[in-house]
Short mmCIF file of C-alpha atoms in Angstrom, two decimals:
data_model
loop_
_atom_site.label_atom_id
_atom_site.label_comp_id
_atom_site.label_asym_id
_atom_site.label_seq_id
_atom_site.Cartn_x
_atom_site.Cartn_y
_atom_site.Cartn_z
CA MET A 1098 58.95 110.39 69.42
CA LYS A 1099 58.56 112.70 72.57
CA ARG A 1100 61.16 110.78 74.67
CA THR A 1101 63.69 110.91 71.62
CA LEU A 1102 63.18 114.64 71.49
CA ALA A 1103 63.70 114.99 75.15
CA LEU A 1104 66.94 112.77 75.19
CA LEU A 1105 68.38 114.76 72.30
CA ALA A 1106 67.63 118.24 74.10
CA LEU A 1107 69.34 116.61 77.30
CA ILE A 1108 72.44 115.61 74.95
CA ALA A 1109 72.69 118.77 73.43
CA ALA A 1110 72.15 120.97 76.61
CA PRO A 1111 75.38 122.44 78.37
CA VAL A 1112 76.63 120.19 81.17
CA LEU A 1113 75.24 121.09 84.49
CA ALA A 1114 76.70 120.31 87.79
CA GLN A 1115 73.23 119.22 88.96
CA PRO A 1116 70.82 118.29 86.04
CA ILE A 1117 67.30 118.91 86.48
CA VAL A 1118 65.41 115.99 84.80
CA GLN A 1119 61.62 115.62 84.18
CA SER A 1120 60.09 112.38 83.43
CA THR A 1121 56.68 111.16 82.19
CA TYR A 1122 56.40 109.49 85.57
CA ARG A 1123 52.89 109.59 87.32
CA PRO A 1124 51.83 107.91 90.42
CA PRO A 1125 49.83 104.62 90.02
CA GLU A 1126 46.40 104.38 91.31
CA THR A 1127 46.08 103.08 94.78
CA VAL A 1128 43.10 101.23 96.69
CA GLN A 1129 42.96 101.97 100.26
CA ARG A 1130 40.86 101.77 103.38
CA VAL A 1131 38.99 105.23 103.95
CA ALA A 1132 39.53 106.26 107.65
CA VAL A 1133 36.59 106.56 109.65
CA PRO A 1134 35.80 109.70 112.13
CA VAL A 1135 36.92 109.43 115.41
CA ASP A 1136 34.65 109.82 118.47
CA PRO A 1137 35.24 113.28 119.56
CA LYS A 1138 34.95 112.32 123.37
CA GLU A 1139 38.17 110.53 122.97
CA ALA A 1140 41.16 112.30 124.13
CA ARG A 1141 43.43 112.33 121.14
CA LEU A 1142 45.97 114.63 119.63
CA HIS A 1143 44.32 116.63 116.89
CA VAL A 1144 46.47 116.95 113.62
CA LEU A 1145 45.74 119.18 110.55
CA ILE A 1146 47.32 118.11 107.16
CA ILE A 1147 47.78 120.96 104.89
CA SER A 1148 47.53 119.81 101.12
CA GLY A 1149 45.81 120.69 97.91
CA GLN A 1150 48.67 121.32 95.49
CA ASN A 1151 51.77 119.33 94.66
CA SER A 1152 54.02 118.19 91.87
CA TYR A 1153 53.32 116.01 88.92
CA GLU A 1154 54.68 112.85 90.42
CA HIS A 1155 53.04 112.68 93.90
CA ASP A 1156 50.05 111.21 95.05
CA TRP A 1157 49.27 113.52 97.42
CA THR A 1158 45.60 112.63 97.92
CA GLY A 1159 46.75 109.10 98.37
CA VAL A 1160 49.41 110.14 100.74
CA ASN A 1161 46.96 112.19 102.73
CA ASN A 1162 44.40 109.21 103.01
CA LEU A 1163 46.87 106.90 104.11
CA LEU A 1164 48.54 108.98 106.60
CA ARG A 1165 44.97 110.00 108.12
CA LYS A 1166 44.22 106.23 108.40
CA GLN A 1167 47.60 105.14 109.99
CA MET A 1168 47.57 108.18 112.35
CA GLN A 1169 44.30 107.25 113.56
CA ASP A 1170 45.03 103.39 113.85
CA THR A 1171 47.40 104.33 116.46
CA GLY A 1172 44.73 105.63 118.99
CA ARG A 1173 46.95 108.56 119.43
CA PHE A 1174 45.65 111.02 116.82
CA ASP A 1175 42.47 112.56 115.40
CA VAL A 1176 43.01 113.88 111.79
CA ARG A 1177 41.58 116.60 109.42
CA VAL A 1178 42.86 117.40 106.15
CA THR A 1179 42.63 120.69 104.30
CA GLU A 1180 43.21 121.41 100.56
CA ASP A 1181 42.69 125.13 100.78
CA PHE A 1182 44.83 127.02 103.07
CA ASP A 1183 45.19 130.12 100.88
CA GLU A 1184 43.60 132.43 103.44
CA GLY A 1185 44.45 130.47 106.64
CA ASN A 1186 44.67 132.01 110.24
CA VAL A 1187 45.86 131.64 113.40
CA ALA A 1188 42.30 130.86 115.01
CA MET A 1189 41.98 127.88 112.44
CA LEU A 1190 45.47 126.58 113.31
CA LYS A 1191 45.20 126.76 117.19
CA LYS A 1192 42.31 124.21 116.98
CA TYR A 1193 45.00 121.66 116.35
CA ASP A 1194 48.10 120.19 118.31
CA VAL A 1195 50.10 119.75 115.22
CA VAL A 1196 50.18 120.83 111.62
CA LEU A 1197 51.60 118.47 108.72
CA LEU A 1198 52.78 120.14 105.59
CA ASN A 1199 51.98 117.92 102.37
CA TYR A 1200 52.14 120.65 99.92
CA SER A 1201 54.23 121.89 97.17
CA SER A 1202 53.56 125.02 95.30
CA ARG A 1203 54.86 124.03 91.94
CA TRP A 1204 53.61 121.47 89.18
CA ASN A 1205 57.34 120.74 88.68
CA TYR A 1206 59.87 122.00 91.22
CA SER A 1207 61.85 123.77 88.73
CA ASP A 1208 58.86 125.79 87.33
CA GLU A 1209 58.73 129.67 87.58
CA LYS A 1210 55.03 129.64 88.29
CA GLN A 1211 53.64 128.57 91.76
CA HIS A 1212 50.68 128.55 94.03
CA LEU A 1213 51.45 130.50 97.02
CA TRP A 1214 49.30 131.16 100.02
CA SER A 1215 48.27 134.53 101.11
CA PRO A 1216 50.91 136.55 103.09
CA ALA A 1217 48.60 136.53 106.06
CA ALA A 1218 48.41 132.67 105.81
CA PHE A 1219 52.27 132.34 105.75
CA GLU A 1220 52.45 134.50 109.16
CA ALA A 1221 49.62 132.39 110.68
CA LEU A 1222 51.61 129.67 110.25
CA TYR A 1223 54.81 131.17 111.51
CA GLN A 1224 52.76 132.58 114.37
CA TYR A 1225 51.27 129.32 115.44
CA VAL A 1226 54.73 127.42 115.34
CA ARG A 1227 56.51 130.26 117.24
CA GLU A 1228 53.72 130.12 120.12
CA GLY A 1229 54.11 126.42 120.75
CA GLY A 1230 52.30 124.47 117.77
CA GLY A 1231 53.94 121.52 116.45
CA LEU A 1232 55.12 121.14 112.69
CA VAL A 1233 55.78 118.16 110.45
CA ALA A 1234 57.54 119.27 107.41
CA TYR A 1235 56.77 116.28 105.00
CA HIS A 1236 58.64 115.30 101.80
CA SER A 1237 57.34 118.13 99.28
CA SER A 1238 57.57 120.77 101.83
CA PHE A 1239 61.32 120.97 100.99
CA THR A 1240 60.66 121.42 97.11
CA TRP A 1241 59.68 124.92 97.49
CA GLY A 1242 60.01 128.13 99.68
CA ARG A 1243 63.61 128.61 98.69
CA ASP A 1244 62.89 132.12 97.79
CA ILE A 1245 60.94 132.43 101.10
CA PRO A 1246 63.53 132.85 104.02
CA GLU A 1247 61.36 132.60 106.66
CA TYR A 1248 59.65 129.47 105.39
CA LYS A 1249 63.33 128.04 104.42
CA LYS A 1250 63.99 128.91 108.35
CA LEU A 1251 60.73 127.17 109.52
CA VAL A 1252 61.27 123.80 107.77
CA GLY A 1253 65.24 124.00 107.78
CA ALA A 1254 66.11 123.38 104.23
CA THR A 1255 64.97 123.39 100.59
CA MET A 1256 66.05 121.95 97.25
CA GLN A 1257 67.77 124.34 95.01
CA PRO A 1258 67.46 123.78 91.24
CA GLY A 1259 70.93 123.37 89.86
CA VAL A 1260 72.42 122.57 93.06
CA SER A 1261 70.00 119.91 94.63
CA ARG A 1262 69.07 116.68 93.18
CA ARG A 1263 66.99 113.49 93.49
CA SER A 1264 68.82 110.54 93.04
CA PRO A 1265 67.47 108.10 90.45
CA PRO A 1266 67.15 104.56 92.31
CA ASP A 1267 63.55 104.30 93.44
CA ALA A 1268 64.68 102.44 96.88
CA PHE A 1269 67.40 103.26 99.16
CA LEU A 1270 68.85 102.70 102.67
CA PHE A 1271 68.94 105.12 105.36
CA GLU A 1272 70.73 105.25 108.60
CA LEU A 1273 69.53 106.67 112.15
CA THR A 1274 72.49 108.77 113.12
CA ASP A 1275 70.99 109.79 116.67
CA ARG A 1276 69.03 106.58 118.17
CA GLU A 1277 68.90 108.49 121.75
CA HIS A 1278 66.26 111.11 120.57
CA PRO A 1279 62.76 110.49 121.57
CA VAL A 1280 61.64 110.04 117.96
CA THR A 1281 64.43 107.22 117.25
CA SER A 1282 64.87 105.72 120.66
CA GLY A 1283 64.12 102.06 120.34
CA LEU A 1284 64.49 101.70 116.58
CA ARG A 1285 66.93 99.83 114.72
CA ARG A 1286 69.97 101.79 113.04
CA TYR A 1287 69.02 100.91 109.32
CA HIS A 1288 65.85 101.37 107.37
CA TRP A 1289 64.59 100.62 103.79
CA THR A 1290 62.38 102.81 101.74
CA PHE A 1291 60.47 102.12 98.62
CA THR A 1292 59.43 104.28 95.50
CA GLU A 1293 61.34 107.05 97.27
CA ASP A 1294 63.45 110.20 96.54
CA MET A 1295 66.71 110.75 98.28
CA TYR A 1296 67.15 114.57 98.52
CA THR A 1297 70.73 115.38 98.26
CA ASN A 1298 72.65 118.67 98.38
CA MET A 1299 69.87 120.67 100.23
CA VAL A 1300 70.43 124.33 100.87
CA PHE A 1301 69.93 124.69 104.75
CA ALA A 1302 68.73 127.80 106.10
CA PRO A 1303 71.87 129.72 107.89
CA ASP A 1304 69.61 130.50 110.87
CA ALA A 1305 67.97 127.26 111.40
CA LYS A 1306 69.52 125.35 114.28
CA ILE A 1307 68.65 121.82 113.22
CA HIS A 1308 69.68 118.57 114.60
CA VAL A 1309 70.10 115.53 112.20
CA LEU A 1310 68.32 112.11 113.17
CA ALA A 1311 68.77 110.52 109.84
CA THR A 1312 71.14 110.32 106.84
CA ALA A 1313 71.17 108.73 103.40
CA TYR A 1314 74.36 107.81 101.22
CA ASP A 1315 74.25 108.99 97.94
CA ASP A 1316 76.40 106.34 96.11
CA ALA A 1317 77.81 107.23 92.41
CA GLU A 1318 77.39 103.57 91.51
CA ALA A 1319 73.54 103.76 92.12
CA TYR A 1320 73.42 106.40 89.06
CA THR A 1321 74.68 103.65 86.70
CA PRO A 1322 71.82 102.63 84.15
CA GLU A 1323 71.92 99.04 85.35
CA LYS A 1324 71.09 100.08 89.16
CA ALA A 1325 69.12 103.36 88.56
CA GLY A 1326 66.86 101.89 86.24
CA PRO A 1327 64.76 103.79 83.74
CA LYS A 1328 63.27 106.48 85.77
CA TYR A 1329 65.50 109.20 84.34
CA PRO A 1330 67.03 109.43 80.73
CA VAL A 1331 70.60 107.88 80.70
CA ALA A 1332 71.99 110.99 79.18
CA ALA A 1333 71.17 112.70 82.43
CA TYR A 1334 73.99 110.83 84.14
CA THR A 1335 76.83 110.03 81.76
CA PRO A 1336 80.40 109.59 83.39
CA GLU A 1337 81.34 113.12 82.55
CA LYS A 1338 78.22 114.67 84.34
CA LEU A 1339 78.75 112.52 87.35
CA LYS A 1340 82.37 113.80 87.64
CA ALA A 1341 80.87 117.27 87.79
CA MET A 1342 78.18 116.56 90.39
CA LYS A 1343 78.96 117.78 94.08
CA GLY A 1344 78.12 115.31 97.25
CA LEU A 1345 78.20 112.08 95.56
CA ASN A 1346 79.64 109.28 97.57
CA ALA A 1347 78.37 111.23 100.85
CA SER A 1348 75.88 110.99 103.55
CA HIS A 1349 73.01 113.57 103.24
CA PRO A 1350 70.37 114.72 106.03
CA GLN A 1351 66.99 113.12 105.46
CA ILE A 1352 65.25 113.75 108.99
CA TRP A 1353 66.07 116.56 111.17
CA VAL A 1354 64.41 118.49 114.28
CA GLN A 1355 64.68 121.98 115.48
CA ASP A 1356 62.95 124.49 117.75
CA TYR A 1357 61.18 127.26 116.08
CA GLY A 1358 60.31 129.80 118.95
CA ARG A 1359 58.44 127.63 121.41
CA GLY A 1360 57.27 125.37 118.73
CA ARG A 1361 59.01 122.01 117.53
CA VAL A 1362 59.51 121.15 114.08
CA PHE A 1363 60.10 117.55 112.88
CA SER A 1364 61.32 117.35 109.22
CA ILE A 1365 61.35 114.41 107.27
CA THR A 1366 62.13 114.16 103.47
CA LEU A 1367 60.89 110.79 103.08
CA GLY A 1368 57.38 109.84 102.44
CA HIS A 1369 57.09 110.17 98.45
CA GLY A 1370 54.07 108.07 98.06
CA PRO A 1371 51.65 105.47 99.64
CA ASP A 1372 54.10 102.59 98.83
CA THR A 1373 56.85 103.79 101.26
CA LEU A 1374 54.62 104.51 103.93
CA MET A 1375 54.03 100.91 104.39
CA TYR A 1376 57.42 100.34 105.42
CA ASP A 1377 57.63 100.07 109.30
CA GLY A 1378 60.58 102.30 109.48
CA VAL A 1379 59.13 105.04 107.68
CA LYS A 1380 55.81 104.79 109.24
CA SER A 1381 57.03 104.62 112.71
CA LEU A 1382 59.30 107.77 112.14
CA ILE A 1383 56.28 109.55 111.01
CA MET A 1384 53.88 108.66 113.51
CA ARG A 1385 56.53 109.20 116.32
CA GLY A 1386 57.88 112.41 115.07
CA THR A 1387 54.26 113.81 114.83
CA GLU A 1388 53.63 112.99 118.58
CA TRP A 1389 57.04 114.56 119.33
CA ALA A 1390 56.30 117.81 117.49
CA ALA A 1391 52.84 117.74 119.32
CA THR A 1392 54.04 117.12 122.84
CA GLY A 1393 57.56 116.78 122.99
CA LYS A 1394 57.36 113.24 124.26
CA VAL A 1395 56.80 109.93 122.17
CA THR A 1396 54.48 107.01 123.58
CA ILE A 1397 53.89 105.26 120.35
CA PRO A 1398 56.04 102.08 120.05
CA PRO A 1399 57.98 101.39 116.99
CA PHE A 1400 55.99 99.12 114.57
CA ASP A 1401 57.21 95.61 114.13
CA LYS A 1402 60.22 95.68 111.78
CA ALA A 1403 61.29 99.02 112.77
CA ALA A 1404 62.17 97.99 116.41
CA ASP A 1405 65.74 97.53 117.56
CA PHE A 1406 66.79 93.87 118.09
CA PRO A 1407 70.09 92.29 119.55
CA VAL A 1408 72.96 92.06 116.98
CA PRO A 1409 76.03 89.96 117.57
CA THR A 1410 79.19 92.05 118.48
CA SER A 1411 81.00 90.02 115.76
CA GLU A 1412 78.80 91.22 113.31
CA ARG A 1413 78.53 95.00 114.08
CA LYS A 1414 80.26 97.42 111.88
#
């Protein structure tokens, strides 16, 4: 009955260029290996994951645990997680070489109500990066902060309800458009995702000098019910509504880097849940992007299926 009412409301609503669609989806439970502590005598980069609030469709605790395990398994990182940054400060952040944001202030990214950190905590984050700290802006980092200019500049771009959208397919191909950057060097050109969001029509901060490393193609054909699947109601993407949408049949940035003061920022829109983190391409980019944000260099090799390989000239496009 609830689904029927939601569909009727959607059909009756005025046609929006970019519909905001809510579904009943919740993340599945996952069973994962718990990361064990690292010997403090080991010379590793120190990572802080800031989390504790996210939108309903994200298993942020499962993601935090898997990221911590994967990072520590490289032998390069020692990772801590905080779910309370409301009163964060610079002294706390400066214990770490790089901070990863896995946070969203809203239960649904179109909600007016949100949980924000204190003004002092925001300023501490900006100061930390300006003074040379590394930052990884991760997936949900772009679903909020659209009304906070300095935060938007810090991460580079945000999703804007009514303008931006998440394409309905649960898996898509993305392309590394710069394979010379330290993060992408040695990786193959194309990679797949799974149970993932393709962010399209993001609104970029006008004063953020970003450099795009990867894009994804938002194909109108992928919105047909046969290909999109049941994630969103069919009425959200009728032929008439698709005609009004901007950015279809075009490539959209998914991964980029930028400087912020003396600090380095690695922004990756991928990483919806634990599933997509199992893909070697996604995993390689997160590990290598985190190391680059911390040090400006990359020593972590690509995981097996992410590494570049010879392609006969006749097969290249």
